[in-house]
Each structure stands twice: as C-alpha cells, then as structure tokens.
Amino acid sequence: MGYILVLLVIGLFFWIFISSNRGQFTTQTKPLSFETVLYSEFGYIMALIAKLAKSDGHVSELEAELIENILDDLCDEFHDPKTARLHLKLIFAEEKEVQDNITFVATELYKIISDESYKLHKILEFLVNLAFIDGELHTKERAVILEIADAFYIDRASVESIFAQFDTFYGDYQEHHQAMDETQMYKLLGVDQACSDNELKKAYKRGVKSHHPDVVMGKGGTQEDIKVATQKLQEINEAYEAIKKRRGL
C-alpha cells in the first residue's frame, strides 16, 4: 500500500498540470508580473513547499534538488518560463522565512481549487512525501502539514493515514537497505574516490536529476521504474551524505 501511495504522489504535478487551465498562462502576451505568479495556483504551491522545507530549521540538499526539479515543471506552465522561474524562486526565498501565514496561504490555494478535492489531497500527499524524503518526519514538519490539511478541510483521520503509509514505506526502505562501503558509495555517484569536492557535488546533482520521479515518468517509465527511481534517489542521498561526513564537508 505504501508503494502505491508513493507512486500516486510522484504523479502529483503531472495530474495538476494536465488538469489545469494551461491556456490561462500560455496564451498571455503581456509581460509576466510577479503578482501574476504569486497569486496563481503554482505560486501558492511553491509558497507552501517553501514553508514546509524550512520548518525544521533548514532545507536539506535532497529537498533542494527535488524542489529545483519541481521548479522546472512549474515554470513550464507559464508563457514565459524564464521569468516565471525568477518569480517562483523569489517566492520560495521569501516564504521560507515566514511561518506565521501558513493557514492564509493554504486557504488562498483552497479558494482556487476547492472544487477539485482530489487535487488538494494530491498536494497534501506530495508535501508529506517531501517531509519524509530526508528519512524522517520532523515534529515541526508534521505541524505544518496538519495546519495545511485543516485549511484544505481534509479530516484528521485521512491525514494520519497518509502519515502512516509514508512512515511504513520509508521504514521498510531503511530496514531492508544494506549499508554501502565507501567504494560502493562513489560508484553509485559515478565518480572516482579521488574526485574533488566540487566534482562530487556535481555528480550528486546529476544523480538526483536523472533519477527524479518526474523525469522517469516523462520518459514513459512504468510504475515499477518510478518505484525503483524513488529508492535509487534515497541511496544516492545516503551515499552523498556519508561521503560528505567523511570528508568533513
């Protein structure tokens, strides 16, 4: 059941995008203003992602890489992706530092898509997955998600069920994952042990991007391919963090 839920969450942005009124953005000819992006469905989603990612005090590298890839998807929904990216990154930078308006932002998003309850649930599932992606659910991340769920009018029992299923998925992963030795870690990242710190970081970013579920899905990957990619992403992150620790980075 946990695997099924993860697969559904991975398709969040795919379903959001194909079901949204794309023409609303792509047919515009006037300059894309910051306000247009800020008050759009995608601007509010980015704001909530920012608040959740920073709620535990920092944005982990894996979270940052995943968010960077999400940005690619969000930007493509506007007629001027380059400008949209600048605006969305500014929204992220500003909103991650503000934690006292979560209910307001979630409520504004709810007003836009209140008649699409399935989309509200997908967004919440995605946020839970993002919270778990670094291996654990922080108490502050949990609090943010519950606050968003209340604004979405999603009952507490449903939210707890989502928490439980992701906890089972990531718990099973940790339980069955075999610890890698140093040689395996470097091999997984595709670099030699003598590589520089900068080369190591670049290899990590390549690995995250190539195994990002959205990328796999975009290439026509099966559900099994997506599940494998999700697990690979965890292994890449684990290897990178272990090497950084050994190098004192």
Tab-separated table of N, CA and C in Angstrom, residues 172-246:
chain	number	residue	atom	x	y	z
A	172	ASP	N	10.260	0.628	5.830
A	172	ASP	CA	10.621	-0.611	5.137
A	172	ASP	C	11.905	-0.432	4.344
A	173	TYR	N	12.036	0.762	3.737
A	173	TYR	CA	13.241	1.014	2.940
A	173	TYR	C	14.487	0.963	3.827
A	174	GLN	N	14.433	1.661	4.966
A	174	GLN	CA	15.570	1.700	5.867
A	174	GLN	C	15.898	0.310	6.419
A	175	GLU	N	14.844	-0.462	6.715
A	175	GLU	CA	15.038	-1.783	7.312
A	175	GLU	C	15.726	-2.747	6.360
A	176	HIS	N	15.382	-2.657	5.075
A	176	HIS	CA	15.913	-3.627	4.119
A	176	HIS	C	17.151	-3.122	3.372
A	177	HIS	N	17.469	-1.861	3.560
A	177	HIS	CA	18.620	-1.322	2.828
A	177	HIS	C	19.934	-1.761	3.466
A	178	GLN	N	20.837	-2.271	2.677
A	178	GLN	CA	22.143	-2.706	3.153
A	178	GLN	C	23.115	-1.532	3.143
A	179	ALA	N	23.868	-1.374	4.210
A	179	ALA	CA	24.856	-0.302	4.295
A	179	ALA	C	25.909	-0.483	3.202
A	180	MET	N	26.275	0.597	2.558
A	180	MET	CA	27.253	0.539	1.479
A	180	MET	C	28.644	0.847	2.017
A	181	ASP	N	29.647	0.223	1.418
A	181	ASP	CA	31.004	0.604	1.789
A	181	ASP	C	31.395	1.817	0.943
A	182	GLU	N	32.551	2.382	1.224
A	182	GLU	CA	32.943	3.638	0.570
A	182	GLU	C	33.082	3.494	-0.938
A	183	THR	N	33.610	2.375	-1.377
A	183	THR	CA	33.766	2.155	-2.818
A	183	THR	C	32.411	2.157	-3.522
A	184	GLN	N	31.438	1.501	-2.907
A	184	GLN	CA	30.095	1.454	-3.487
A	184	GLN	C	29.454	2.837	-3.540
A	185	MET	N	29.734	3.636	-2.523
A	185	MET	CA	29.167	4.984	-2.472
A	185	MET	C	29.630	5.821	-3.658
A	186	TYR	N	30.928	5.815	-3.901
A	186	TYR	CA	31.469	6.590	-5.026
A	186	TYR	C	30.978	6.036	-6.363
A	187	LYS	N	30.890	4.721	-6.439
A	187	LYS	CA	30.411	4.088	-7.670
A	187	LYS	C	28.968	4.479	-7.938
A	188	LEU	N	28.166	4.537	-6.892
A	188	LEU	CA	26.769	4.914	-7.031
A	188	LEU	C	26.644	6.334	-7.576
A	189	LEU	N	27.536	7.214	-7.140
A	189	LEU	CA	27.505	8.605	-7.593
A	189	LEU	C	28.201	8.794	-8.938
A	190	GLY	N	28.896	7.761	-9.394
A	190	GLY	CA	29.529	7.816	-10.706
A	190	GLY	C	30.817	8.610	-10.756
A	191	VAL	N	31.546	8.666	-9.630
A	191	VAL	CA	32.819	9.390	-9.604
A	191	VAL	C	33.893	8.541	-8.924
A	192	ASP	N	35.140	8.924	-9.151
A	192	ASP	CA	36.266	8.239	-8.526
A	192	ASP	C	36.476	8.781	-7.121
A	193	GLN	N	37.060	7.984	-6.249
A	193	GLN	CA	37.299	8.395	-4.877
A	193	GLN	C	38.247	9.579	-4.772
A	194	ALA	N	39.027	9.804	-5.842
A	194	ALA	CA	39.978	10.917	-5.840
A	194	ALA	C	39.353	12.210	-6.371
A	195	CYS	N	38.055	12.203	-6.648
A	195	CYS	CA	37.402	13.383	-7.212
A	195	CYS	C	37.421	14.544	-6.217
A	196	SER	N	37.316	15.747	-6.742
A	196	SER	CA	37.290	16.935	-5.895
A	196	SER	C	35.911	17.090	-5.252
A	197	ASP	N	35.835	17.953	-4.252
A	197	ASP	CA	34.544	18.195	-3.599
A	197	ASP	C	33.537	18.769	-4.587
A	198	ASN	N	34.012	19.611	-5.494
A	198	ASN	CA	33.120	20.218	-6.482
A	198	ASN	C	32.607	19.174	-7.458
A	199	GLU	N	33.477	18.265	-7.878
A	199	GLU	CA	33.068	17.183	-8.782
A	199	GLU	C	32.064	16.267	-8.090
A	200	LEU	N	32.273	16.052	-6.798
A	200	LEU	CA	31.355	15.218	-6.026
A	200	LEU	C	29.957	15.837	-6.004
A	201	LYS	N	29.897	17.134	-5.744
A	201	LYS	CA	28.610	17.826	-5.682
A	201	LYS	C	27.897	17.797	-7.027
A	202	LYS	N	28.660	17.994	-8.114
A	202	LYS	CA	28.068	17.958	-9.455
A	202	LYS	C	27.510	16.566	-9.761
A	203	ALA	N	28.249	15.534	-9.339
A	203	ALA	CA	27.801	14.157	-9.565
A	203	ALA	C	26.514	13.888	-8.804
A	204	TYR	N	26.437	14.410	-7.595
A	204	TYR	CA	25.227	14.250	-6.779
A	204	TYR	C	24.032	14.882	-7.472
A	205	LYS	N	24.206	16.098	-7.982
A	205	LYS	CA	23.108	16.793	-8.656
A	205	LYS	C	22.665	16.040	-9.904
A	206	ARG	N	23.640	15.489	-10.655
A	206	ARG	CA	23.295	14.706	-11.846
A	206	ARG	C	22.485	13.483	-11.452
A	207	GLY	N	22.912	12.831	-10.373
A	207	GLY	CA	22.214	11.627	-9.931
A	207	GLY	C	20.792	11.907	-9.509
A	208	VAL	N	20.605	12.989	-8.768
A	208	VAL	CA	19.253	13.356	-8.321
A	208	VAL	C	18.369	13.659	-9.517
A	209	LYS	N	18.906	14.413	-10.469
A	209	LYS	CA	18.102	14.801	-11.630
A	209	LYS	C	17.742	13.593	-12.501
A	210	SER	N	18.707	12.716	-12.725
A	210	SER	CA	18.449	11.573	-13.610
A	210	SER	C	17.492	10.562	-12.992
A	211	HIS	N	17.422	10.528	-11.665
A	211	HIS	CA	16.533	9.572	-11.006
A	211	HIS	C	15.312	10.238	-10.392
A	212	HIS	N	15.105	11.513	-10.727
A	212	HIS	CA	13.920	12.199	-10.220
A	212	HIS	C	12.684	11.532	-10.823
A	213	PRO	N	11.695	11.189	-10.008
A	213	PRO	CA	10.494	10.501	-10.491
A	213	PRO	C	9.794	11.210	-11.648
A	214	ASP	N	9.758	12.553	-11.614
A	214	ASP	CA	9.117	13.295	-12.701
A	214	ASP	C	9.831	13.057	-14.027
A	215	VAL	N	11.156	12.975	-13.973
A	215	VAL	CA	11.945	12.737	-15.183
A	215	VAL	C	11.681	11.337	-15.716
A	216	VAL	N	11.666	10.363	-14.813
A	216	VAL	CA	11.397	8.978	-15.206
A	216	VAL	C	10.011	8.858	-15.821
A	217	MET	N	9.034	9.524	-15.196
A	217	MET	CA	7.675	9.489	-15.714
A	217	MET	C	7.596	10.149	-17.089
A	218	GLY	N	8.308	11.280	-17.235
A	218	GLY	CA	8.297	11.995	-18.507
A	218	GLY	C	8.875	11.185	-19.646
A	219	LYS	N	9.754	10.242	-19.306
A	219	LYS	CA	10.351	9.372	-20.324
A	219	LYS	C	9.504	8.130	-20.588
A	220	GLY	N	8.315	8.105	-19.986
A	220	GLY	CA	7.424	6.972	-20.209
A	220	GLY	C	7.684	5.780	-19.323
A	221	GLY	N	8.346	6.013	-18.186
A	221	GLY	CA	8.658	4.924	-17.268
A	221	GLY	C	7.417	4.278	-16.679
A	222	THR	N	7.508	2.995	-16.375
A	222	THR	CA	6.398	2.266	-15.769
A	222	THR	C	6.343	2.583	-14.278
A	223	GLN	N	5.311	2.111	-13.589
A	223	GLN	CA	5.212	2.315	-12.152
A	223	GLN	C	6.384	1.645	-11.431
A	224	GLU	N	6.810	0.507	-11.938
A	224	GLU	CA	7.954	-0.177	-11.343
A	224	GLU	C	9.223	0.656	-11.528
A	225	ASP	N	9.374	1.286	-12.707
A	225	ASP	CA	10.523	2.143	-12.966
A	225	ASP	C	10.548	3.305	-11.987
A	226	ILE	N	9.373	3.870	-11.732
A	226	ILE	CA	9.269	5.013	-10.833
A	226	ILE	C	9.589	4.603	-9.403
A	227	LYS	N	9.131	3.439	-8.993
A	227	LYS	CA	9.421	2.948	-7.644
A	227	LYS	C	10.923	2.731	-7.471
A	228	VAL	N	11.550	2.145	-8.486
A	228	VAL	CA	12.998	1.906	-8.440
A	228	VAL	C	13.743	3.237	-8.366
A	229	ALA	N	13.271	4.230	-9.137
A	229	ALA	CA	13.917	5.547	-9.144
A	229	ALA	C	13.825	6.203	-7.779
A	230	THR	N	12.683	6.065	-7.122
A	230	THR	CA	12.497	6.643	-5.792
A	230	THR	C	13.480	6.033	-4.795
A	231	GLN	N	13.649	4.729	-4.854
A	231	GLN	CA	14.584	4.050	-3.958
A	231	GLN	C	16.024	4.420	-4.289
A	232	LYS	N	16.324	4.569	-5.582
A	232	LYS	CA	17.664	4.951	-6.008
A	232	LYS	C	18.006	6.339	-5.492
A	233	LEU	N	17.014	7.215	-5.507
A	233	LEU	CA	17.196	8.572	-5.022
A	233	LEU	C	17.604	8.565	-3.553
A	234	GLN	N	16.981	7.701	-2.777
A	234	GLN	CA	17.324	7.580	-1.365
A	234	GLN	C	18.764	7.083	-1.199
A	235	GLU	N	19.168	6.115	-2.016
A	235	GLU	CA	20.522	5.576	-1.931
A	235	GLU	C	21.554	6.631	-2.299
A	236	ILE	N	21.256	7.420	-3.334
A	236	ILE	CA	22.168	8.486	-3.760
A	236	ILE	C	22.340	9.509	-2.642
A	237	ASN	N	21.244	9.878	-2.020
A	237	ASN	CA	21.310	10.855	-0.940
A	237	ASN	C	22.103	10.311	0.247
A	238	GLU	N	21.861	9.037	0.581
A	238	GLU	CA	22.564	8.402	1.698
A	238	GLU	C	24.064	8.350	1.432
A	239	ALA	N	24.440	7.989	0.203
A	239	ALA	CA	25.858	7.901	-0.150
A	239	ALA	C	26.518	9.276	-0.091
A	240	TYR	N	25.842	10.261	-0.630
A	240	TYR	CA	26.395	11.619	-0.662
A	240	TYR	C	26.594	12.170	0.745
A	241	GLU	N	25.602	11.970	1.599
A	241	GLU	CA	25.694	12.466	2.969
A	241	GLU	C	26.828	11.773	3.725
A	242	ALA	N	26.983	10.468	3.497
A	242	ALA	CA	28.043	9.708	4.178
A	242	ALA	C	29.428	10.181	3.724
A	243	ILE	N	29.581	10.399	2.419
A	243	ILE	CA	30.879	10.863	1.901
A	243	ILE	C	31.198	12.253	2.409
A	244	LYS	N	30.192	13.130	2.431
A	244	LYS	CA	30.402	14.480	2.952
A	244	LYS	C	30.879	14.445	4.393
A	245	LYS	N	30.263	13.574	5.166
A	245	LYS	CA	30.638	13.468	6.574
A	245	LYS	C	32.082	13.015	6.718
A	246	ARG	N	32.481	12.040	5.892
A	246	ARG	CA	33.846	11.522	5.971
A	246	ARG	C	34.856	12.565	5.509
